[in-house]
Structures are given as C-alpha cells and as structure tokens.
Amino acid sequence: RAKSEGRGRYCFFEDAMDAALKARRALEEDLRTALREGAVRLDYQPQVDAADRVVGVEALARWSHPTRGEIPPDAFIPLAEDCGLSEEMGRYVLKRALEDSVRWRSLQVGINISARQMKRAGFVDELAELLRETGANPRQLALEITEGALLGDGEGVHETVDRLRQVGFSLVLDDFGVGCSSLSYIRRYPIDRIKIDRSFVAPLGHDADSEAVVAAIVRLAKALSLSVMAKGVETLAQREILKAIGCAQAQGFLFSPPVSADAIDALMAQGGRIRPLAEPDAA
Ligand code: C2E
Ligand code: MG
Ligand code: MG
C-alpha cells in the first residue's frame, strides 16, 4: 500500500513538474518573441546632484507580458540567461540605451551589465561596434556592475575592465556593501563610482548605526577619489541625512520612479530639475 501511495505521489509531482516546465518553456518562448518584436523596453530613472538637478539616468529594462502583466527584470533577465538568450538580451539593452543616450548629451546614462555579460568574450568588441553604429559617446555612459562581475577569473576581468576604461566608459560598482568583497574590489579595480545599496539608505533616520556605516562608506569613497551615489532614496529625511554626510548624488522614488525616455525629454525641456515634495504622510 505504501508503495502504491508513493507511486501516486511520484506521479503527482511528475505532473506538477511537467506543468511548471511547460509554463516556463512558454514564458521563454514569449521572451524570445518579445525581444524579436521589440516588446521589451527601457525606462530611465533620474539621478540628481546636490541642487536636485538631473545629471544622469539609469536604464532599467521592462517587459509587459501580454497576459501576465509586468514581469520584473530581476525575473526575466535570469530567465533570458538560463534559456540561451543572454547574448541577445544584453545586446538588445545596450543598443537601446546607446541610441537613447544620443538624445541626452548632457546626461550620464547608467546601464546595468550582468556578470555573465561582463565575462563573455567579445563583450568589449560588441560595445565598440554599437558605439560606431549609434554614434553614442562612451564618456557619457556608465556601466553598472556588481561584485559578481568582478568575482573570479582574475585576468580576463582585469583585461575587460582596462579595455572598457580605455574606450572611455565609466565603471560603477552597484549594490555597494551588500556582498563581502566590495572593499577589496574598489582597491583592485579602476572604479569611478559606487552606488550605496538601498538596504543602507532605508534605515537612515531610524537607526544611528546605519548612519555611521553610510558615513564611513562616503568617507572611504572620498579618500579613494570615487564618486558616490545613494540609491533607493525615498524620503526627505534620508535625503537630508545623506547630504549632511556628504553624499549629494541620489536616485530614488523621492525624485522619480523610472519613466519613459519621452518623459525624460520632457523633464529636461522643463529645466531638468526635480523638487522633491515633502511626504504627505510626514506632516
Ligand atoms: P538595480 O540596478 O539595483 O536597480 C535599481 C532598482 O531599484 C530598480 O528596480 C528600480 O526601479 C528600483 N528603485 C529605484 N528607486 C527606488 C526606491 O526609491 N525604492 C525602491 N524600493 N526601489 C527603487 P528594477 O527596475 O525592478 O530592477 C531590478 C534589478 O534588475 C536592477 O537592480 C538590475 O540589477 C536588474 N536590471 C534592470 N534592468 C537591467 C538591464 O537592462 N540589464 C541587466 N543586466 N540588469 C538589469
Ligand atoms: Mg543599477
Ligand atoms: Mg539591485
């Protein structure tokens, strides 16, 4: 009896796995189509300086699935990488971001580069080719990488980083402080900027320890002549604390969520300044 019950369960799990696998295959197929038809888009989130002037934007990939709605990049980028679409996805994002960057000659454009993409042979050549194709200026482009992109494979990564810098790109270490190697990497690689992770920014104002940690990160960045930006800034209180600590560059919902390229055009046409409003619930 136990045996047949076990077998029944086995079949049940097999069916469930089969269904999950089919759903995943279907989603992969949809993503393939979306890339082919241009249905993945890039939104841009403004980045501001001390005077709330927009000085840059970060490109963030968006996929509105016809039946499943918005699928977050945290989900579909790994999906693309698992189903052999990683090259295509990487190139797609780069091409669009470079094309759009030409519209905003005064803005830095941040582009997220996955670890996989960074480590692929031919990545730098592909970028150089896209620069020629689009007329984009590498000095205007900031490649956002995470620790994972620098991890392991020492020689190859070093060469890639050096070549990217030679071409004129800036390198940004994203999610700074989340992993365990950020400190050794800013010493070993020619990074231009670090972005302090939201997990450090969120508790500012409620937690003195996190303020001390952020202050130490900012001092360290300055000592190493790195520029520093806070991400995930959501409240005026966080903004004020960050400025007092010496981190004036910021990105977050306090200023703007990611918006369309057209909305960035409109913002720049209106003077390119974002006055953060006091939170309605803070009063
Ligand atoms: P990330 O590079 O850390 O991007 C910042 C994420 O924080 C974005 O999420 C953004 O919408 C969100 N965010 C911005 N301001 C705030 C805020 O004030 N509060 C909160 N709670 N969140 C905020 P998103 O767009 O869902 O992207 C998630 C991650 O997916 C990105 O993290 C990046 O690692 C990856 N990603 C997005 N686009 C691309 C891409 O084109 N290529 C690659 N390789 N990765 C991408
Ligand atoms: Mg980023
Ligand atoms: Mg992140």
PDB file of C-alpha atoms in Angstrom, residues 77 81 86 112-119 123 144-146 148-149:
ATOM      1  CA  ILE A  77      16.964  38.701 -17.065  1.00  0.00           C
ATOM      2  CA  GLU A  81      20.360  33.865 -19.223  1.00  0.00           C
ATOM      3  CA  SER A  86      21.644  36.117 -22.648  1.00  0.00           C
ATOM      4  CA  ASN A 112      23.293  47.552 -15.881  1.00  0.00           C
ATOM      5  CA  ILE A 113      25.680  44.867 -17.044  1.00  0.00           C
ATOM      6  CA  SER A 114      25.163  41.326 -15.765  1.00  0.00           C
ATOM      7  CA  ALA A 115      28.103  39.285 -14.504  1.00  0.00           C
ATOM      8  CA  ARG A 116      27.564  36.844 -17.337  1.00  0.00           C
ATOM      9  CA  GLN A 117      27.614  39.638 -19.921  1.00  0.00           C
ATOM     10  CA  MET A 118      30.769  41.187 -18.489  1.00  0.00           C
ATOM     11  CA  LYS A 119      32.592  37.868 -18.637  1.00  0.00           C
ATOM     12  CA  PHE A 123      31.755  41.953 -24.915  1.00  0.00           C
ATOM     13  CA  GLU A 144      26.857  49.452 -13.621  1.00  0.00           C
ATOM     14  CA  ILE A 145      28.316  46.177 -12.486  1.00  0.00           C
ATOM     15  CA  THR A 146      28.034  44.243  -9.244  1.00  0.00           C
ATOM     16  CA  GLY A 148      29.674  39.169  -9.145  1.00  0.00           C
ATOM     17  CA  ALA A 149      31.030  40.622 -12.385  1.00  0.00           C
TER      18      ALA A 149
END
